């Protein structure tokens, strides 16, 4: 099951064992990320008040637009790494890694300049209240100014996951989470820095976590350069962009839908903005196990697709869907049964708590849809078909905007929850159908090739 250097080889061993061995360290990693994001929100809300929380939460969809774009690139690029690893083609793996780094530097520079330049106009378009726009700008300028740290970590962790290493990202996040919470508390409660302290703590912690991942990558034998290796060429850059850009656009297109929802929420008032921020934190936290199962499915599928082990891909899908179902039973029901208690952990105003208590049960009932979506979408991506997830991002955007536009005037804040649910269901249907079609086609092609190969061997033996 372990191939070399402690990396899991998903093309060998029992699928459930290899996936779960990879899944649990990564689940803890994801939960720690959500925990320190949750703690960051709680510290801001309790230390600076609901308006500061609204300012930080108001940046959520915009951060997802920019940071989600970079994460999509990293995930798309890493699919090629997983496939090369599955093929055991280490020369091409090193060339792909070299091309990834060069592209990342260029893209990071462009995203940093664009995000800082257009931050104020976009916040104005989102109907950001005057009482929170100053803090939103401060938080955004620091976060986007340090975008290179975010991409540094995401790229390094994505490569390690593709190679079957989920333990090093866990180690990195344990260190950075402790550091982030400590700095948050220091900056906000002791030094009284305001929201910029929370943003600075996030950037510093990401630099640390990225460095931990990079040190691990440098120690892997088959990633070390040989004396003479061909440099990346235009074809390789095109392959990376073909995989990365659709995934990046999927995240950004989805973020546009979220920004439109944020626009309508901001139009209702600051109390609704605070409530929506708290609800978004819970959704992100409670979907984390299924999101982790999706990342596991991407690495598992990528390696087995490279090795042409399609029988293992389907077995892995069942394992990851079972994880998603288990997570739904435990966490979705918490949103349904305990909405007021959950809301009160992040919010202090009775009005805000009542709004959040309307939102959480609706999304909790349908959390299984987004949980299954993560698994199917990453399976499609792992097989090297990123256009389908991108199209599903468009479906999510259209459904979010359509539902919120049609119903917010009739049912108010609850329309935001229904917009989320409809987006999840629409994207799930598309990705599940695409997986079924692509899997049948690709596995059929491989079976035909093997039959032809065996037939040729038989003819040669007869001769």
Short mmCIF file of C-alpha atoms in Angstrom, two decimals, residues 67-84 96-97 99-100 103 107 154-155 157-159 161-162 236-251 294-295 298-299 302 377-378 380-387 389-390:
data_model
loop_
_atom_site.label_atom_id
_atom_site.label_comp_id
_atom_site.label_asym_id
_atom_site.label_seq_id
_atom_site.Cartn_x
_atom_site.Cartn_y
_atom_site.Cartn_z
CA UNK A 67 -8.73 32.55 -3.23
CA UNK A 68 -11.14 29.97 -4.65
CA UNK A 69 -9.72 30.69 -8.11
CA UNK A 70 -6.20 29.96 -6.87
CA UNK A 71 -7.36 26.82 -5.03
CA UNK A 72 -9.08 25.59 -8.19
CA UNK A 73 -5.86 26.05 -10.13
CA UNK A 74 -3.91 24.15 -7.48
CA UNK A 75 -6.43 21.29 -7.46
CA UNK A 76 -6.56 21.13 -11.25
CA UNK A 77 -2.77 21.17 -11.57
CA UNK A 78 -2.48 18.45 -8.92
CA UNK A 79 -4.63 16.05 -10.95
CA UNK A 80 -1.75 15.73 -13.43
CA UNK A 81 0.64 15.07 -10.56
CA UNK A 82 -1.60 12.24 -9.30
CA UNK A 83 -1.91 10.73 -12.78
CA UNK A 84 1.87 10.81 -13.34
CA UNK A 96 4.96 18.90 -14.41
CA UNK A 97 5.95 20.12 -10.97
CA UNK A 99 5.83 23.95 -14.83
CA UNK A 100 3.33 24.29 -11.96
CA UNK A 103 2.72 29.21 -13.72
CA UNK A 107 -0.81 33.84 -11.81
CA UNK A 154 -2.48 25.42 -1.35
CA UNK A 155 -0.05 24.38 -4.08
CA UNK A 157 -0.51 20.77 0.13
CA UNK A 158 -2.24 19.88 -3.16
CA UNK A 159 0.91 18.24 -4.53
CA UNK A 161 -2.23 15.03 -1.41
CA UNK A 162 -1.81 13.93 -5.03
CA UNK A 236 2.83 20.73 -20.77
CA UNK A 237 1.82 24.28 -19.84
CA UNK A 238 -1.30 23.84 -21.99
CA UNK A 239 -2.15 20.57 -20.22
CA UNK A 240 -1.84 22.23 -16.83
CA UNK A 241 -3.99 25.17 -17.86
CA UNK A 242 -6.53 22.81 -19.42
CA UNK A 243 -6.92 21.10 -16.04
CA UNK A 244 -6.45 24.11 -13.79
CA UNK A 245 -8.40 26.92 -15.44
CA UNK A 246 -11.80 25.16 -15.59
CA UNK A 247 -11.51 24.23 -11.90
CA UNK A 248 -10.46 27.76 -11.03
CA UNK A 249 -13.35 29.19 -13.05
CA UNK A 250 -15.75 26.76 -11.37
CA UNK A 251 -14.84 28.20 -7.97
CA UNK A 294 -13.94 14.62 -2.23
CA UNK A 295 -10.25 15.51 -2.03
CA UNK A 298 -9.63 13.20 -6.48
CA UNK A 299 -6.21 11.83 -5.46
CA UNK A 302 -6.17 10.46 -10.41
CA UNK A 377 -17.30 16.30 -8.75
CA UNK A 378 -13.83 15.29 -7.58
CA UNK A 380 -14.92 13.54 -12.56
CA UNK A 381 -12.03 15.95 -12.04
CA UNK A 382 -9.65 13.12 -11.08
CA UNK A 383 -10.35 11.39 -14.39
CA UNK A 384 -9.19 14.53 -16.19
CA UNK A 385 -12.53 16.08 -17.22
CA UNK A 386 -12.55 19.51 -15.55
CA UNK A 387 -15.09 21.09 -17.92
CA UNK A 389 -17.25 20.72 -12.79
CA UNK A 390 -16.90 24.14 -14.42
#
